[in-house]
Amino acid sequence: MTGTFTPAPGSAPLAKQVAAQARMEARLMIRNGEQLLLAVVIPVIVLIGGVVGANHVGFDFDQSAIDTFTPGVLALAVMSTAFTSLAIATGFERRYGVIKRLGASPLPRAGLLAGKVGALLLVEVLQVIVIGAVALTMGWSPELSPAALAATAAAILLGTAAFASLGLFVAGVLRAEATLAAANLIYLLLMAGGAVVLPVSEYGGAKVVLDHLPSGALGEAMRNALIHGEFSGGYLAVLAIWAAVGTILTARTFKWE
Amino acid sequence: MRYGDKVAVDALDLTVERNTITAVLGPNGAGKTTTLETCEGYRRPHAGSVRVLGMDPIRQRSALIPRIGVMLQGQGAWSGARALEMLTHIAKLHANPLDVDMLADRIGLHDCGRTPYRRLSGGQQQRLGLAMAVVGRPEVVFVDEPTAGMDPLARRSTWELLGELRDDGVTVVLTTHYMDEAERLADRIHIIDQGRMIASGTPLELTRGGTATIRLVVTKPFPEGAPENLQRALGDQVEVRPISEISLLITGPADHTTLATVAAWCETQGVLPESLNLGQRNLEDVFLEITGRELES
């Protein structure tokens, strides 16, 4: 019996499934206007505004304004994608039954998670290219030694892990609309007061707290990497601890439907 | 299977044969979706056991899932994903998927292939849901209310497709509250109500029994005691069952005597027939006979 619909069931190889899932999610993220605003437009505005403002007001950094701001804006971009975009997208996936539907497909839960991480990294690569290009035209001269690049990659990966686990936690415990509001609010608060874009040293007495927030830790790790070419073990450890806390919270509370 | 204190599905004993279309028929809230989702591994039964292709849908989920196709009742796609993009994505997760273009043609998705999911009509979303259920070439497909929200043309082509799936060796399990859908499509029908199976058989077995029916609808409510009067006048051979205050179902030999008695009764009660339908009993009558309620309200 060989008709059109004759059964021939089976799963695609897991790596193929994960790649398909990552590409699909990245495509949807980039296509979505609000998410693109968060991912690229706001960081670029912050970069240009920050540099122009700093030169105008006469901020006194150890480095030029563009060299100080760019690593922080890249950190902001990572935060927007790994935390805000991921939380909002996952919240609505739960609401619209996408995760339920994928639960009836061969893609296992671990594959879905891997696909999400892959999508985040794809979008982050695009963000680094766009923001880096804008910064370079504004005279950015980053430290590009192998150590600096390795330290940058470590900061981005650990920062992504920390913020993504926290984003999934928010998406898992709140309804879709509440996730949307909370993820944007937290993003705004951390952007303004979380030492992402501005160095921790600019915040005076709040330094102790900010040093231990994922936002401050990611910002500082990026600045140390791209300005001085240095690994910042302490800040990377803070990010790793946040990633562990976020993962435990998510594992305890997240419901796929 | 229960939600809180409410027992949704209780003591349901149901076996589906391979290579058939099985319909689970019942009114809204009867427990159809709960039954299906228990087979799909979404819900854990509080008591009893479920086996699909010989496997436990929860404990052997990863082995079972690739072999079944699932059509959920509504939603199940990213709101920004285009129809064909979504179908292609699901296809990529399978080892030997159907050709997406062929399937989209068959199911009538090509005219809306580039439309984002949120802008598809209800019927188009249903068709995409069905396409996603069959694209992986499953052995068993579970479809939940496949034609809800479809226009008559799309309904008919969905029926054809489900028939073709069966002919090609796929086992189809569907839920529906449309009795015509079950009667036309299914090899076997299980009627459930309030979580319990109330009747089961082939469409012929269920509607057989030789008894003809007369459905009588009158223009104003019957006087008190009128149905009982009619029952007395017709005798034991015939059963009179009030459906509402203006309608009756009369089951038994619908011969001249019965009709004349009914007409005379209308005259003495001072009611005028609005419609008087004669026919073999259908699934709706079966449901009504067993539960005393109408299937579709």
XYZ file of C-alpha atoms in Angstrom:
554
model
C 0.000 0.000 0.000
C 1.746 3.181 -1.114
C -0.589 6.129 -1.101
C 0.266 9.751 -0.558
C -0.254 9.490 3.163
C 1.162 6.008 3.778
C 2.725 6.253 7.233
C 6.475 6.831 7.405
C 6.873 8.396 10.816
C 10.095 9.435 12.476
C 12.056 12.303 13.952
C 14.616 14.346 12.082
C 18.117 14.154 13.638
C 18.122 16.249 16.829
C 20.794 18.646 15.537
C 18.667 19.373 12.470
C 15.602 19.956 14.626
C 17.459 22.343 16.926
C 18.892 24.262 13.972
C 15.435 24.573 12.410
C 13.972 25.748 15.705
C 16.768 28.304 16.259
C 16.406 29.731 12.759
C 12.620 29.904 13.043
C 12.696 31.685 16.410
C 15.426 34.097 15.318
C 13.448 34.926 12.172
C 10.311 35.620 14.173
C 12.239 37.791 16.630
C 13.771 39.898 13.905
C 10.468 40.202 12.051
C 8.686 41.547 15.111
C 8.808 45.348 15.128
C 8.834 45.869 18.897
C 11.514 43.268 19.390
C 13.676 44.820 16.683
C 13.251 48.171 18.413
C 14.549 46.650 21.626
C 17.296 44.675 19.952
C 18.879 47.301 17.701
C 17.170 50.671 17.578
C 17.222 51.507 21.297
C 20.863 50.421 21.810
C 21.975 52.495 18.803
C 20.024 55.525 20.098
C 21.576 55.055 23.543
C 25.032 54.808 21.971
C 24.700 57.961 19.883
C 22.824 59.853 22.605
C 25.329 58.809 25.236
C 28.367 59.856 23.265
C 26.855 63.177 22.156
C 25.561 63.864 25.673
C 28.859 62.970 27.360
C 30.813 65.259 25.044
C 28.268 68.026 25.637
C 28.167 67.753 29.417
C 31.882 67.021 29.626
C 31.739 63.668 31.462
C 35.189 62.703 32.582
C 35.944 59.068 31.705
C 39.357 57.483 31.617
C 38.718 56.619 27.970
C 36.943 58.417 25.160
C 33.159 58.431 25.426
C 32.689 56.025 22.510
C 35.177 53.523 23.943
C 33.412 53.713 27.303
C 29.874 53.473 25.968
C 30.149 50.830 23.241
C 30.887 47.804 25.476
C 28.018 48.884 27.746
C 25.647 49.265 24.806
C 26.607 45.782 23.623
C 25.798 44.566 27.136
C 22.457 46.372 26.905
C 21.785 44.622 23.585
C 22.490 41.215 25.137
C 20.174 42.052 28.026
C 17.367 43.162 25.727
C 17.510 39.975 23.665
C 18.264 37.366 26.295
C 15.933 38.799 28.915
C 13.201 41.019 27.514
C 12.683 39.541 24.041
C 12.960 35.975 25.263
C 10.544 36.530 28.145
C 7.934 38.234 25.965
C 8.218 35.702 23.143
C 7.986 32.755 25.530
C 5.057 34.291 27.389
C 3.071 34.563 24.183
C 4.163 31.111 23.015
C 2.599 29.697 26.154
C -0.535 31.784 25.658
C -0.998 30.843 21.999
C -0.405 27.149 22.545
C 2.805 27.111 20.486
C 4.708 25.261 23.178
C 1.818 22.843 23.540
C 1.805 22.239 19.780
C 5.572 21.728 19.684
C 5.091 19.270 22.540
C 3.253 17.067 20.048
C 6.121 17.306 17.546
C 9.316 15.249 17.615
C 11.252 18.213 19.082
C 12.015 17.288 22.706
C 11.929 19.870 25.498
C 15.732 19.996 25.689
C 15.800 20.582 21.929
C 13.321 23.416 22.272
C 15.507 25.020 24.937
C 18.625 24.546 22.792
C 16.758 26.088 19.862
C 15.900 29.125 21.953
C 19.524 29.573 23.011
C 20.592 29.218 19.388
C 18.075 31.868 18.328
C 19.360 34.254 21.012
C 22.952 33.793 19.856
C 21.976 34.342 16.205
C 20.198 37.583 17.079
C 23.090 38.689 19.294
C 25.558 38.193 16.460
C 23.410 40.479 14.310
C 23.241 43.034 17.123
C 27.030 43.020 17.605
C 27.518 43.534 13.867
C 25.083 46.467 13.640
C 26.099 48.196 16.899
C 29.787 47.510 16.272
C 29.535 49.031 12.782
C 27.824 52.168 14.101
C 30.412 52.466 16.890
C 33.331 52.023 14.504
C 32.074 54.848 12.308
C 31.966 56.971 15.477
C 35.616 56.267 16.177
C 35.422 53.250 18.483
C 38.816 51.592 18.901
C 38.293 48.441 20.943
C 40.953 46.167 22.334
C 40.986 43.233 19.911
C 43.650 40.912 21.283
C 42.740 37.211 21.463
C 42.394 37.595 25.236
C 40.031 40.535 24.789
C 37.876 38.619 22.317
C 37.785 35.543 24.545
C 36.834 37.678 27.539
C 34.097 39.359 25.482
C 32.729 36.018 24.326
C 32.742 34.704 27.901
C 30.890 37.793 29.125
C 28.277 37.542 26.360
C 27.727 33.800 26.874
C 27.456 34.006 30.674
C 25.364 37.175 30.436
C 23.038 35.430 27.980
C 22.749 32.423 30.288
C 21.982 34.622 33.317
C 19.426 36.844 31.606
C 17.802 34.029 29.610
C 17.214 31.918 32.711
C 15.697 34.936 34.477
C 13.602 35.772 31.408
C 12.214 32.238 31.269
C 11.461 32.451 34.986
C 9.387 35.606 34.478
C 7.620 34.091 31.445
C 6.880 30.931 33.395
C 5.233 32.513 36.424
C 3.330 35.439 34.884
C 0.597 35.684 32.284
C 1.627 36.877 28.827
C 0.521 40.511 29.334
C 2.095 40.693 32.783
C 5.301 39.233 31.337
C 5.280 41.906 28.640
C 4.918 44.663 31.235
C 7.387 43.216 33.740
C 10.070 42.403 31.172
C 9.941 45.910 29.721
C 9.869 47.579 33.138
C 12.835 45.608 34.442
C 14.704 46.356 31.218
C 14.066 50.096 31.579
C 15.069 50.127 35.250
C 18.277 48.211 34.589
C 19.092 50.348 31.556
C 18.702 53.540 33.608
C 20.109 52.464 36.945
C 21.701 49.059 36.496
C 25.223 50.077 35.449
C 24.869 48.454 32.053
C 25.783 51.397 29.874
C 27.477 53.645 32.440
C 30.383 52.223 34.461
C 29.650 51.122 38.016
C 32.070 53.785 39.240
C 29.649 56.506 38.076
C 27.002 55.376 40.580
C 28.908 56.263 43.788
C 27.660 54.414 46.870
C 25.368 52.084 44.882
C 28.463 50.312 43.522
C 28.258 47.466 46.058
C 24.759 46.565 44.903
C 25.375 47.135 41.200
C 28.502 45.001 41.234
C 26.288 42.084 42.143
C 23.435 42.686 39.718
C 23.604 40.791 36.412
C 23.328 44.114 34.585
C 26.304 45.702 36.361
C 28.346 42.522 36.183
C 27.746 42.104 32.436
C 28.468 45.799 31.753
C 31.703 45.737 33.739
C 32.837 42.418 32.247
C 32.276 43.820 28.734
C 34.122 47.073 29.531
C 37.080 45.275 31.105
C 37.243 42.985 28.084
C 36.941 45.543 25.306
C 38.812 48.429 26.978
C 41.597 46.625 28.830
C 41.506 43.166 27.221
C 41.031 41.634 30.657
C 38.985 38.732 31.994
C 37.000 39.838 35.025
C 36.704 36.669 37.064
C 34.594 38.248 39.790
C 31.967 39.655 37.431
C 31.867 36.457 35.381
C 31.303 34.544 38.629
C 28.412 36.886 39.500
C 26.849 36.133 36.100
C 27.356 32.397 36.573
C 25.657 32.544 39.976
C 22.697 34.465 38.527
C 22.479 31.869 35.737
C 22.395 29.080 38.322
C 19.767 30.877 40.424
C 17.660 31.615 37.347
C 17.908 28.046 36.124
C 16.837 26.622 39.475
C 13.922 29.066 39.752
C 12.827 28.293 36.199
C 13.128 24.540 36.637
C 10.985 24.744 39.784
C 8.237 26.958 38.388
C 8.105 26.838 34.604
C 5.038 25.276 33.025
C 5.227 24.561 29.324
C 1.527 25.208 28.795
C -9.706 11.945 34.668
C -10.752 14.897 36.779
C -10.305 18.621 37.101
C -10.552 19.563 40.759
C -13.671 17.868 42.053
C -15.264 17.560 38.663
C -14.875 14.203 37.022
C -14.440 14.970 33.330
C -14.037 11.475 31.978
C -14.999 8.429 33.983
C -14.686 4.710 33.314
C -14.309 5.204 29.602
C -13.386 1.926 27.982
C -12.571 2.459 24.366
C -10.472 0.611 21.832
C -9.610 1.880 18.391
C -8.810 -0.473 15.566
C -5.960 0.295 13.222
C -6.706 1.665 9.818
C -10.119 2.995 10.694
C -11.739 6.311 11.343
C -13.115 6.453 14.852
C -15.346 9.301 15.932
C -15.802 10.324 19.529
C -19.139 12.070 19.406
C -20.734 14.090 22.138
C -22.038 17.500 23.143
C -19.747 20.313 24.281
C -18.249 19.520 27.663
C -18.764 15.777 27.296
C -15.066 15.029 27.821
C -14.005 14.549 24.198
C -10.948 16.798 24.312
C -9.900 15.419 27.692
C -10.060 11.895 26.262
C -7.966 12.885 23.253
C -5.397 14.800 25.288
C -4.959 11.817 27.561
C -4.087 9.733 24.496
C -1.684 12.444 23.315
C 0.198 12.411 26.619
C -0.851 15.909 27.668
C -2.793 14.645 30.655
C -2.143 11.918 33.151
C -5.195 9.806 33.973
C -6.038 9.689 37.703
C -7.021 6.068 37.318
C -6.958 3.473 34.585
C -4.551 3.104 31.713
C -4.102 4.442 28.210
C -2.075 2.754 25.479
C -1.462 4.184 22.033
C 0.335 1.873 19.577
C 0.986 -0.244 22.649
C 2.796 2.563 24.441
C 2.147 4.646 27.538
C 1.661 8.207 26.223
C 3.455 9.726 29.222
C 6.189 7.287 30.137
C 7.040 6.386 26.527
C 6.323 9.831 25.195
C 9.517 10.348 23.229
C 9.057 7.053 21.387
C 5.357 7.586 20.753
C 5.174 11.251 19.769
C 6.975 10.977 16.406
C 4.519 8.263 15.358
C 1.348 10.231 16.020
C -0.073 13.418 14.553
C -2.016 15.864 16.664
C -4.474 18.569 15.696
C -5.307 20.734 18.687
C -8.533 22.607 19.063
C -7.423 26.056 17.913
C -4.146 27.965 18.140
C -0.791 26.242 18.281
C 1.212 28.570 16.025
C 3.271 31.723 16.433
C 1.016 34.670 15.664
C 3.655 36.172 13.366
C 4.530 32.980 11.509
C 3.216 32.661 7.947
C 1.021 29.663 7.220
C 3.450 27.821 4.932
C 6.435 28.826 7.039
C 4.795 27.235 10.065
C 3.953 24.068 8.146
C 7.486 23.874 6.732
C 8.912 24.248 10.211
C 6.880 21.355 11.593
C 7.834 19.291 8.515
C 11.543 19.872 9.235
C 11.215 18.261 12.651
C 10.232 14.950 11.021
C 12.331 12.346 9.239
C 10.188 11.741 6.120
C 7.691 14.572 5.926
C 5.132 14.967 3.170
C 5.903 17.456 0.440
C 4.738 20.740 1.937
C 3.581 22.246 -1.367
C 1.559 19.158 -2.245
C -0.047 19.110 1.178
C -0.786 22.840 1.100
C -2.486 22.355 -2.282
C -4.518 19.426 -1.017
C -5.641 21.226 2.111
C -6.228 24.561 0.401
C -3.548 26.608 2.118
C -1.793 28.019 -0.894
C -3.930 31.115 -1.242
C -2.996 32.104 2.301
C 0.506 30.627 2.414
C 2.217 33.951 3.114
C -0.424 35.237 5.530
C 0.664 35.519 9.172
C -1.181 33.110 11.442
C -2.992 35.873 13.355
C -4.617 37.087 10.116
C -5.848 33.675 8.946
C -9.586 33.052 9.173
C -10.836 30.472 11.637
C -11.281 27.928 8.858
C -7.769 28.570 7.501
C -6.301 28.121 10.979
C -8.165 24.826 11.230
C -6.768 23.686 7.894
C -3.243 24.613 8.937
C -3.769 22.689 12.177
C -4.818 19.624 10.200
C -1.851 19.993 7.826
C 0.549 20.178 10.792
C -1.003 16.998 12.198
C -0.426 14.935 9.046
C 2.779 16.415 7.581
C 5.018 14.031 9.555
C 3.338 10.969 7.994
C 2.059 9.584 11.287
C 0.528 6.176 11.889
C -2.234 7.599 14.056
C -3.728 11.086 13.887
C -5.813 12.621 16.632
C -7.942 15.477 15.369
C -9.987 17.572 17.759
C -13.104 19.071 16.154
C -11.463 19.185 12.711
C -14.205 21.056 10.884
C -15.341 23.513 13.551
C -15.495 26.948 11.943
C -15.130 25.648 8.371
C -17.425 26.547 5.517
C -19.331 23.645 3.888
C -16.861 23.309 1.005
C -13.830 23.120 3.288
C -15.721 20.668 5.473
C -16.323 18.336 2.582
C -12.696 18.440 1.424
C -11.549 17.793 5.006
C -13.776 14.725 5.099
C -12.297 13.544 1.820
C -8.793 14.034 3.153
C -9.501 12.106 6.357
C -11.022 9.313 4.258
C -7.933 9.223 2.093
C -5.692 9.052 5.152
C -7.591 5.986 6.307
C -7.399 4.409 2.857
C -3.630 4.934 2.845
C -3.257 3.110 6.138
C -3.500 5.856 8.750
C -5.633 5.395 11.844
C -7.792 8.457 12.441
C -9.358 9.364 15.770
C -11.529 12.451 15.722
C -13.820 14.247 18.092
C -16.892 16.009 16.871
C -20.204 17.317 18.050
C -21.611 17.172 14.523
C -23.564 13.975 14.167
C -23.560 14.199 10.363
C -19.770 14.291 10.444
C -19.576 11.158 12.564
C -22.271 9.383 10.567
C -20.649 10.091 7.205
C -17.036 9.667 8.056
C -16.567 7.178 10.837
C -16.178 3.432 10.683
C -16.910 3.353 14.355
C -18.619 5.846 16.625
C -18.370 6.191 20.372
C -20.970 8.515 21.827
C -19.911 10.025 25.120
C -21.800 12.266 27.475
C -20.703 13.710 30.805
C -17.502 11.714 30.637
C -19.158 8.356 30.101
C -19.583 6.223 27.030
C -23.256 5.861 26.342
C -23.250 4.043 23.011
C -20.760 2.520 20.653
C -20.863 0.865 17.258
C -20.764 1.357 13.526
C -23.071 4.069 12.206
C -25.368 1.336 10.900
C -25.462 -0.547 14.184
C -26.262 2.608 16.080
C -29.065 3.782 13.836
C -30.499 0.357 13.094
C -33.319 -1.051 15.132
C -35.972 -0.704 12.461
C -37.814 1.950 14.375
C -38.995 4.892 12.406
C -39.512 8.245 14.000
C -41.946 11.091 13.729
C -40.792 14.502 14.846
C -43.681 16.793 15.564
C -43.345 20.515 16.183
C -46.464 22.567 16.940
C -47.116 26.296 16.867
C -47.909 26.820 20.547
C -47.150 24.910 23.776
C -49.093 21.681 24.364
C -51.799 21.826 27.025
C -50.893 20.057 30.249
C -51.038 16.275 30.048
C -51.241 16.289 26.253
C -48.208 14.067 25.567
C -49.536 11.508 28.050
C -52.888 11.563 26.252
C -51.172 10.861 22.977
C -49.189 8.008 24.489
C -52.418 6.432 25.716
C -54.067 6.890 22.330
C -51.136 5.307 20.463
C -50.690 2.324 22.763
C -47.595 0.379 23.870
C -46.124 -0.146 20.394
C -45.189 3.483 20.128
C -43.138 5.679 22.427
C -43.889 9.373 22.860
C -41.129 11.546 24.224
C -41.554 15.278 24.784
C -38.478 17.223 23.612
C -39.671 20.678 24.521
C -42.996 22.349 25.224
C -43.680 22.536 21.479
C -42.019 19.403 20.117
C -42.324 15.634 20.433
C -40.419 12.604 19.223
C -42.590 9.613 18.415
C -40.723 6.343 17.958
C -42.414 3.255 16.578
C -44.112 2.075 13.392
C -44.997 5.266 11.523
C -47.997 3.783 9.728
C -51.352 5.242 8.704
C -52.929 4.495 12.060
C -50.217 6.294 13.980
C -50.372 9.325 11.716
C -54.165 9.473 11.881
C -54.040 9.210 15.672
C -51.492 12.019 15.878
C -53.596 14.220 13.579
C -56.755 13.555 15.581
C -54.882 14.271 18.804
C -53.718 17.636 17.420
C -57.322 18.531 16.721
C -58.624 17.592 20.167
C -55.733 19.408 21.906
C -56.269 22.491 19.765
C -52.675 22.615 18.511
C -51.563 23.065 14.917
C -48.553 21.137 13.543
C -45.803 23.419 12.305
C -43.740 20.514 11.009
C -44.139 16.765 10.948
C -41.042 14.812 9.881
C -40.916 11.113 9.230
C -37.648 9.240 9.024
C -35.317 6.526 10.185
C -33.688 7.389 13.420
C -30.356 9.114 13.134
C -27.534 9.592 15.629
C -29.247 12.600 17.050
C -32.275 10.476 17.917
C -29.980 7.850 19.422
C -28.413 10.478 21.633
C -31.804 11.853 22.570
C -33.167 8.404 23.371
C -30.303 7.620 25.708
C -29.846 10.957 27.433
C -33.191 12.658 27.009
C -31.360 15.726 25.715
C -30.603 17.166 22.308
C -27.049 16.751 20.971
C -26.812 20.197 19.465
C -28.529 23.000 21.254
